[in-house]
Structures are given as structure tokens and as C-alpha cells.
PDB file of C-alpha atoms in Angstrom:
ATOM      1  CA  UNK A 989     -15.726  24.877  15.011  1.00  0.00           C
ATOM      2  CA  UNK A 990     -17.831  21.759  16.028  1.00  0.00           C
ATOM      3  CA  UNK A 991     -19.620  21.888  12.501  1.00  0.00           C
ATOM      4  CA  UNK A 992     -15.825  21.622  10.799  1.00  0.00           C
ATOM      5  CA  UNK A 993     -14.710  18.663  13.111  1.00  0.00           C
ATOM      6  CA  UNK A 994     -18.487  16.810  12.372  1.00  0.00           C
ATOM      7  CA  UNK A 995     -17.657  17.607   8.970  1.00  0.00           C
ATOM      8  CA  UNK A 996     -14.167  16.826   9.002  1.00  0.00           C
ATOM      9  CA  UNK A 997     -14.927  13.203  10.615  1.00  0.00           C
ATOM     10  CA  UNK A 998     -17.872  12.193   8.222  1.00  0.00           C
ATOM     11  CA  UNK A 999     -15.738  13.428   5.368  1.00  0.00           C
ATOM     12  CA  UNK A1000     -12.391  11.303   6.604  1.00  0.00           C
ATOM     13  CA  UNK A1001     -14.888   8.333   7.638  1.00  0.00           C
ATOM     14  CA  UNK A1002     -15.889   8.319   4.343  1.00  0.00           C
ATOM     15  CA  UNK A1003     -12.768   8.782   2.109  1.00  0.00           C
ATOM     16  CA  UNK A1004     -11.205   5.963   4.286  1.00  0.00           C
ATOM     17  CA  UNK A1005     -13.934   3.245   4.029  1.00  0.00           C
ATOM     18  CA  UNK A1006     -14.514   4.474   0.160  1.00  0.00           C
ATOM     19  CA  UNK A1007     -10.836   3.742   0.101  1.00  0.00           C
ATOM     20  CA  UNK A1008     -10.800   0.299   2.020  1.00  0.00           C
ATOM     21  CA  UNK A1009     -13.596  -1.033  -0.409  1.00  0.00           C
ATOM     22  CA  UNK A1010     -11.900   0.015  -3.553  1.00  0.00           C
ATOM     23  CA  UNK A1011      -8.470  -2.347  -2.453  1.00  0.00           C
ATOM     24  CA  UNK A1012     -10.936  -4.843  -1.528  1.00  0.00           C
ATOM     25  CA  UNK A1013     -12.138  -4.995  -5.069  1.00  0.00           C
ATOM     26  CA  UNK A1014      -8.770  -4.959  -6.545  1.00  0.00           C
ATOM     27  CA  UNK A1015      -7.562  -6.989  -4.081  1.00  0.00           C
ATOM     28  CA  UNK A1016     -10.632  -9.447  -4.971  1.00  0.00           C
ATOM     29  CA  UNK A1017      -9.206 -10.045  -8.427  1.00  0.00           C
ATOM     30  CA  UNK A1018      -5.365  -9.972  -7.915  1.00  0.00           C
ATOM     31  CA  UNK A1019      -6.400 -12.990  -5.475  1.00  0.00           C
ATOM     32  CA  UNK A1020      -5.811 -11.769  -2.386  1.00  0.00           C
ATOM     33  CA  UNK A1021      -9.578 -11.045  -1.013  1.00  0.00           C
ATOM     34  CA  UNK A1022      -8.173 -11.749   3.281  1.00  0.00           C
ATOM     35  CA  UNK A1023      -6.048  -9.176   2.836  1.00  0.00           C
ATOM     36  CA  UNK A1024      -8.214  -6.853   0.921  1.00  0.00           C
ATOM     37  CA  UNK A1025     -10.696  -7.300   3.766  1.00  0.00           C
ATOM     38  CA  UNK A1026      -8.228  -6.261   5.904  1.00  0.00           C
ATOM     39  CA  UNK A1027      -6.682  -3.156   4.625  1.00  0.00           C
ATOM     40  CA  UNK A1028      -5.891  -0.119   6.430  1.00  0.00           C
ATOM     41  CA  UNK A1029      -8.166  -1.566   9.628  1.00  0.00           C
ATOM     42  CA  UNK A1030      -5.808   0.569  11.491  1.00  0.00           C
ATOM     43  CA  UNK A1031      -6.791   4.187  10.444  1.00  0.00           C
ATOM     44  CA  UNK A1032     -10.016   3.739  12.510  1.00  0.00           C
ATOM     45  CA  UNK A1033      -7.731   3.468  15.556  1.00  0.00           C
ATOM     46  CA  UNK A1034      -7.892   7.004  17.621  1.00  0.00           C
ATOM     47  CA  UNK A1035      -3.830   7.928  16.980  1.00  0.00           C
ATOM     48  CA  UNK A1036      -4.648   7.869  13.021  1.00  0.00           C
ATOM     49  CA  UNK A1037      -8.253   8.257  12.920  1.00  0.00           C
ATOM     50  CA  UNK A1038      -8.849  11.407  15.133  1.00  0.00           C
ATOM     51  CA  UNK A1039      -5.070  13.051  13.052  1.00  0.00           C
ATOM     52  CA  UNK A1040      -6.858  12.298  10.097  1.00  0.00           C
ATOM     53  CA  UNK A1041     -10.365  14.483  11.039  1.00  0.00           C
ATOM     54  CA  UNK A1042      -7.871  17.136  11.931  1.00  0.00           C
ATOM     55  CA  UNK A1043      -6.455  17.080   8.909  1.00  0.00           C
ATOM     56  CA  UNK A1044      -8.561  16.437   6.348  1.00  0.00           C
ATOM     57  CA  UNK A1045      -9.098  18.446   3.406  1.00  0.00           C
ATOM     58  CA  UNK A1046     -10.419  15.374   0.815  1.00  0.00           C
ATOM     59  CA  UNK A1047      -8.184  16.326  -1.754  1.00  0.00           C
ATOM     60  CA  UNK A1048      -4.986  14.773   0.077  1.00  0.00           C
ATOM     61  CA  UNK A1049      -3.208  12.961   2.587  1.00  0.00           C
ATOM     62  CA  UNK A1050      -4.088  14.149   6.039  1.00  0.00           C
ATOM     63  CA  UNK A1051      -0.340  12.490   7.079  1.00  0.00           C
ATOM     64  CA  UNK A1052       0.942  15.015   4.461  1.00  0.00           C
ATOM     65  CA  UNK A1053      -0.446  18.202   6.836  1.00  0.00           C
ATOM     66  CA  UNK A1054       0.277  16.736   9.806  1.00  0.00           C
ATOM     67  CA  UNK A1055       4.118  16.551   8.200  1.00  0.00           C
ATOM     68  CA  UNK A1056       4.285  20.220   7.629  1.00  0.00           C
ATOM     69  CA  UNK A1057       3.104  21.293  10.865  1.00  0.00           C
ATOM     70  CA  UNK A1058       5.038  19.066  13.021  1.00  0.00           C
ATOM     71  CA  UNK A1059       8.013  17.753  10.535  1.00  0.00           C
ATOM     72  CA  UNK A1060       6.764  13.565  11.341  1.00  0.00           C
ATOM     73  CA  UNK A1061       3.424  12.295  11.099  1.00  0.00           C
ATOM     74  CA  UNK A1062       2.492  10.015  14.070  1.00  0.00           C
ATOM     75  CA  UNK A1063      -0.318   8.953  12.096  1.00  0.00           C
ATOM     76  CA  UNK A1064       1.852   7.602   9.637  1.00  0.00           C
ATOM     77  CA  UNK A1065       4.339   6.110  12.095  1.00  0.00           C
ATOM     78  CA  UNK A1066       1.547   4.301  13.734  1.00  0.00           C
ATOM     79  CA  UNK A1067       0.050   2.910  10.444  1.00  0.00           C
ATOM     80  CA  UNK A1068       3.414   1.730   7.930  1.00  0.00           C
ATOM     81  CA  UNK A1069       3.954  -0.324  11.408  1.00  0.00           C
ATOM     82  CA  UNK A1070       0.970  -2.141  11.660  1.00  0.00           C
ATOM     83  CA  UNK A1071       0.476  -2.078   7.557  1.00  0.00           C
ATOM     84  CA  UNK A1072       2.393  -4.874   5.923  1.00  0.00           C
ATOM     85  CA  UNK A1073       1.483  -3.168   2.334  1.00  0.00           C
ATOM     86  CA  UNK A1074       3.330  -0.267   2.805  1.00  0.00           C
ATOM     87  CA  UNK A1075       7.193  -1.161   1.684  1.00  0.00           C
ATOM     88  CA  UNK A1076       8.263   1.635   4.751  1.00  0.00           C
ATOM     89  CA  UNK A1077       7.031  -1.775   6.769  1.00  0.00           C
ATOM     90  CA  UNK A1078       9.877  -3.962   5.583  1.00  0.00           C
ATOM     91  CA  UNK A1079      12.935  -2.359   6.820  1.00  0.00           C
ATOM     92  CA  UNK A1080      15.308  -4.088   9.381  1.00  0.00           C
ATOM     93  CA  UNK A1081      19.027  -3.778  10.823  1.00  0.00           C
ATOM     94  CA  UNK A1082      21.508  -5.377   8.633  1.00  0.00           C
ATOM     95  CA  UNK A1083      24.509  -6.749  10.284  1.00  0.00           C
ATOM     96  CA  UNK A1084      26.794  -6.818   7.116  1.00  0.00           C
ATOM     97  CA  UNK A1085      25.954  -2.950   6.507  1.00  0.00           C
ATOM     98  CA  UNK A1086      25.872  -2.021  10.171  1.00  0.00           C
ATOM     99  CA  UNK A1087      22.679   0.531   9.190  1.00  0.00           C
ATOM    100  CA  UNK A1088      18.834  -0.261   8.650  1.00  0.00           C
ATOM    101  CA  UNK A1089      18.258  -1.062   4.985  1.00  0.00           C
ATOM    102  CA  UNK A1090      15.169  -2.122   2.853  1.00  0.00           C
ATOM    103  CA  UNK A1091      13.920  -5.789   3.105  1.00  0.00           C
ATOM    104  CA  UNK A1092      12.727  -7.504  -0.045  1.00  0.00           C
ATOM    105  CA  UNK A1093       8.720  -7.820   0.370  1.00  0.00           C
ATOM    106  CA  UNK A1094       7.219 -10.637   0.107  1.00  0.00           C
ATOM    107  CA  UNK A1095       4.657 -11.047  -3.572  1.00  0.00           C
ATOM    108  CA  UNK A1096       1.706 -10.907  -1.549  1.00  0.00           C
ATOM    109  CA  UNK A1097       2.274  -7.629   0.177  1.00  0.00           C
ATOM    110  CA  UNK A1098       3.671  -5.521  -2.537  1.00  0.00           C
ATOM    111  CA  UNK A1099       0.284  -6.725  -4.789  1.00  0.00           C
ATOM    112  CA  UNK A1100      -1.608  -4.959  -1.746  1.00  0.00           C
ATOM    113  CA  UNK A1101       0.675  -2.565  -2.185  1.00  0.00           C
ATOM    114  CA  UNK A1102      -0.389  -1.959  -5.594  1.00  0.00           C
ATOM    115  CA  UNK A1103      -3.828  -2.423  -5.072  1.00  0.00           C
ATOM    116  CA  UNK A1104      -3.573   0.602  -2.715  1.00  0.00           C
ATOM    117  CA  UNK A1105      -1.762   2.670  -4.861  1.00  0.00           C
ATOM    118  CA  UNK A1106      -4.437   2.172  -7.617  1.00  0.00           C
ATOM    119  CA  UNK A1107      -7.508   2.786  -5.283  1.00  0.00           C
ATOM    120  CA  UNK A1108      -5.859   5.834  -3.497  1.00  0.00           C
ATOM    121  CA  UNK A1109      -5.191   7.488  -6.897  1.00  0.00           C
ATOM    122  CA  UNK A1110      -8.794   6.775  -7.832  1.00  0.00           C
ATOM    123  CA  UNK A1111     -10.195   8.444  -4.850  1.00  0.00           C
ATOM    124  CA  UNK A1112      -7.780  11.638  -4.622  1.00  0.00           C
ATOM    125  CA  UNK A1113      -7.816  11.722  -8.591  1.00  0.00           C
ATOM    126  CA  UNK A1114     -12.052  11.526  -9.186  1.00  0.00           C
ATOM    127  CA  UNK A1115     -12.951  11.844 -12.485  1.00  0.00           C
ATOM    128  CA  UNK A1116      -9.162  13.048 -13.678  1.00  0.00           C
ATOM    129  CA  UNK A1117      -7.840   9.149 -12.672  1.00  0.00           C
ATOM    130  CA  UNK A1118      -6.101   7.924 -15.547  1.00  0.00           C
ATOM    131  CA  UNK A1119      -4.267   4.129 -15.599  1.00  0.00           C
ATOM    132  CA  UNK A1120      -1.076   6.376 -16.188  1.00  0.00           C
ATOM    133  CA  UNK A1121      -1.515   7.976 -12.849  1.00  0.00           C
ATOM    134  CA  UNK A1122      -0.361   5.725 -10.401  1.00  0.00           C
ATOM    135  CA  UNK A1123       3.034   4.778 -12.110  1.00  0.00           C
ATOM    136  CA  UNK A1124       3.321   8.231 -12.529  1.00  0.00           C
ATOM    137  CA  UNK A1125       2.907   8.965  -9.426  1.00  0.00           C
ATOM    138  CA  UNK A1126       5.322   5.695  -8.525  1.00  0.00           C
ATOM    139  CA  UNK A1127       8.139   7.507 -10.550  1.00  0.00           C
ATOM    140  CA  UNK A1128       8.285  11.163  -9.187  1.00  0.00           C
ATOM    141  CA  UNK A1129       9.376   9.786  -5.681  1.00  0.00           C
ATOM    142  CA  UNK A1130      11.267   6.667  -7.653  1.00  0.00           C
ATOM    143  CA  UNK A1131      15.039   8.190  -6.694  1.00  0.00           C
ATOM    144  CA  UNK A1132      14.340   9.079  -3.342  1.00  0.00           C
ATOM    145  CA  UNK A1133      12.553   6.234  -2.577  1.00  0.00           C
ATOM    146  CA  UNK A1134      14.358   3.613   0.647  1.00  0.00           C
ATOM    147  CA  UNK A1135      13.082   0.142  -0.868  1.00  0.00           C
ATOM    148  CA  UNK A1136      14.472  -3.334  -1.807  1.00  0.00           C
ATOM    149  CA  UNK A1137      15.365  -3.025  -5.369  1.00  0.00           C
ATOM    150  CA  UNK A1138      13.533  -6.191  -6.303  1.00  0.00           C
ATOM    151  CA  UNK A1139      10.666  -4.604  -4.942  1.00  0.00           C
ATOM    152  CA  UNK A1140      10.613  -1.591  -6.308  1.00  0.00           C
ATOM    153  CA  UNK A1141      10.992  -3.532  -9.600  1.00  0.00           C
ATOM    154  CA  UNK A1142       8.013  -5.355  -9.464  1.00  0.00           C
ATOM    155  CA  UNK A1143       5.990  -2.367  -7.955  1.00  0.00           C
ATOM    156  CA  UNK A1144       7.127  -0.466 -11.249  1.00  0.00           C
ATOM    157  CA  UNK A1145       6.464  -3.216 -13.934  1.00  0.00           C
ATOM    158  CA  UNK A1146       3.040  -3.806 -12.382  1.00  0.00           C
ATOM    159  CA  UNK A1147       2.108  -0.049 -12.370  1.00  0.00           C
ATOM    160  CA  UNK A1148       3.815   0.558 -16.386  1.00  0.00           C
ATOM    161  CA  UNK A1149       1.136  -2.629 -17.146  1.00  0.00           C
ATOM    162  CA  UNK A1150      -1.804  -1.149 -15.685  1.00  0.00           C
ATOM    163  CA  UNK A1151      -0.516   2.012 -17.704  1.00  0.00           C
ATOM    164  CA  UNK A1152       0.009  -0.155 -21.092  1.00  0.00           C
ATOM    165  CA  UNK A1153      -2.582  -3.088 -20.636  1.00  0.00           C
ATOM    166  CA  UNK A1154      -4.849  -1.966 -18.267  1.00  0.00           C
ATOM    167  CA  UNK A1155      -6.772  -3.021 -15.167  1.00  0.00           C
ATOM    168  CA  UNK A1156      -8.310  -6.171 -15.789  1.00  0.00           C
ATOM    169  CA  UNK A1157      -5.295  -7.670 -17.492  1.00  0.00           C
ATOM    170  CA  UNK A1158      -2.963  -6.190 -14.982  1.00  0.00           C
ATOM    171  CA  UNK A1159      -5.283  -7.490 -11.961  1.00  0.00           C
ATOM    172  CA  UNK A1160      -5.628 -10.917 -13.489  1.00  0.00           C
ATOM    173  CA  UNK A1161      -1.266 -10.923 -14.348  1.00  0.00           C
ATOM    174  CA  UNK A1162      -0.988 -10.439 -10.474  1.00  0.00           C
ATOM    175  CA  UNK A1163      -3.429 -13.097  -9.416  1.00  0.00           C
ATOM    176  CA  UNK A1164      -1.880 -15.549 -11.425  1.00  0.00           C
ATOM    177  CA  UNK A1165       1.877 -14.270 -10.419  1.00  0.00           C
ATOM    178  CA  UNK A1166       0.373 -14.501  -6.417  1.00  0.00           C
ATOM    179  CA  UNK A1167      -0.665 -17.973  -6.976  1.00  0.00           C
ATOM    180  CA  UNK A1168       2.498 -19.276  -9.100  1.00  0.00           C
ATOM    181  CA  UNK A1169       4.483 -17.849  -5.842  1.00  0.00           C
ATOM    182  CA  UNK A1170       2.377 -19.403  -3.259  1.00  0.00           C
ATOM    183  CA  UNK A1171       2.776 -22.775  -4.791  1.00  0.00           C
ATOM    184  CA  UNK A1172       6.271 -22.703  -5.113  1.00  0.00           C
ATOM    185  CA  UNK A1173       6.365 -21.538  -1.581  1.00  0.00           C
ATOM    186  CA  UNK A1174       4.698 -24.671  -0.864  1.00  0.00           C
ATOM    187  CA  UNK A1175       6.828 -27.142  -2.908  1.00  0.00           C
ATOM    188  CA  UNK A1176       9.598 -25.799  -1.549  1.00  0.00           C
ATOM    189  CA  UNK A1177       8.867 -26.152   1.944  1.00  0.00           C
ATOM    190  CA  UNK A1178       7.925 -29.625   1.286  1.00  0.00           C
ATOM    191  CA  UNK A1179      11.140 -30.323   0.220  1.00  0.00           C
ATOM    192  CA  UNK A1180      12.877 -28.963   3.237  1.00  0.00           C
ATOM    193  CA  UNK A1181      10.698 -31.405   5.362  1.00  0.00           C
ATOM    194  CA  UNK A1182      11.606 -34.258   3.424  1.00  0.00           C
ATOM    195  CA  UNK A1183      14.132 -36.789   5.210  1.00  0.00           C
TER     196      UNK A1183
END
């Protein structure tokens, strides 16, 4: 038993920092190296890292287990609410609707997001990971999916151009979409401060 949970902890240590540098180095090229650097810091907190040793198998989510044996993963609770990347973040209570709905992410966060989905399907994939996979993956759980439509759009284009163009165009489409955002950001909060 204390050989499986050694085993089970060097095996989840390393999936998750294998993970974390592999949406650094996309995150490096879509232009977004802080928050590459950043990713996922919270699965090395107790609540996710010690569920994840428990449940790790290497060949999936640990979250997914924890799901099946409990029907909620407080793992996962714990991390889409301290993970702006994951669009399960961006939900809030809308008064017109009277019911929690999707928020629209902002650019930044759903090219994270897509940096993430790319690196996780290279780890869990190995040697099978094809640029197909991850908008694959995207559209299995497309219609029962709760996110902002205009997120979900942009999600899917960028994962169909990995699958069409490939990495380094897609990667270098997203830094220059990330950028073209930011500055209008900036111009337009400029002219809300004018007199």
C-alpha cells in the first residue's frame, strides 16, 4: 500500500508539472507566457493534489474517478474556481434569466484554455496525439456543454485550425488575435477617460 501511494504521488507529480510546462510552451507562443507560468498552480494544493495521488492511473483524469465514486469531484470544484482557463470559471447569476448562465470569457483566458486542451491531449494521448484530437475531443461534449456561445465559438475555430493548419500557425493566429484584443482594450478605455 505505501509503495502504490509513493508511486501514485511521483507519478501525479509528474504528469501535472509535465502538464504545466507543456501550456507554458504553448502559452509562450500564443503570447501569453504570465499566464502560462501560472497554470494549474493550484493542483499542488493538498484538496487537489493529495485526490489526485488517490486517483491516479496516468492514463486519465484523476477528477474523472473521484466522479464515479462519489458523484462530484472536490478536486475539480476547488480547481475551475481558482482556474480562470477553465470556461466552468465564468458562470454568474443573471438577473434577466433569474438562473446562473455562462459568461462570455474574456480572449486571454479561453487561449489558456486552448493551450490546456492541446497540452492535456498530448500528455494523456503519448505517441497516438494527433492535431485532430483536441477538437475532437472539443466536439463529443460540444451539446452538452454550459458555455457562452461566443466562447465556445472561438474555442472551436481555434481547435478546427490546429486540426487544418497546424500548431505553429494556429499558436502564432492566437498571439496575434491576443494582442489585436489587448490593444483595443486599451484604446477603448482611453476613450472612456477622455473629457
Amino acid at each position: 500500500m505505501k509503495k502504490s501511494l509513493v508511486s501514485n504521488a511521483i507519478g501525479h507529480f509528474t504528469t501535472i508539472t509535465r502538464h504545466r510546462h507543456a501550456v507554458a510552451r504553448h502559452c509562450a507562443k500564443a503570447g501569453i507566457l504570465w499566464q502560462g507560468l501560472r497554470h494549474d498552480l493550484s493542483k499542488y494544493s493538498p484538496i487537489e493534489f493529495w485526490q489526485g495521488v488517490k486517483n491516479y492511473t496516468g492514463t486519465c483524469s484523476p477528477n474523472e474517478i473521484e466522479r464515479r465514486e462519489k458523484g462530484y469531484s472536490e478536486a475539480w470544484l476547488h480547481h475551475k474556481g481558482r482556474n480562470r482557463h477553465h470556461f466552468e470559471y465564468w458562470t454568474d447569476y443573471n438577473p434577466k434569466e433569474r438562473r446562473v448562465c455562462p459568461v462570455k470569457m474574456p480572449v486571454r483566458y479561453v487561449a489558456e484554455m486552448f493551450c490546456d486542451r492541446v497540452a492535456a491531449s498530448k500528455i494523456y494521448q503519448g505517441h497516438n496525439y494527433t492535431n485532430a484530437h483536441p477538437y475532437e475531443y472539443f466536439m463529443r461534449g460540444k451539446s452538452n456543454r454550459v458555455i457562452h456561445s461566443e466562447t465556445s465559438d472561438l474555442l472551436e475555430k481555434w481547435l478546427l485550425m490546429l486540426k487544418e493548419q497546424g500548431e505553429d500557425y494556429t499558436l502564432q493566429h492566437i498571439k496575434d488575435f491576443v494582442l489585436k484584443e489587448k490593444q483595443q482594450r486599451k484604446q477603448a478605455a482611453q476613450h472612456r477617460e477622455r473629457p
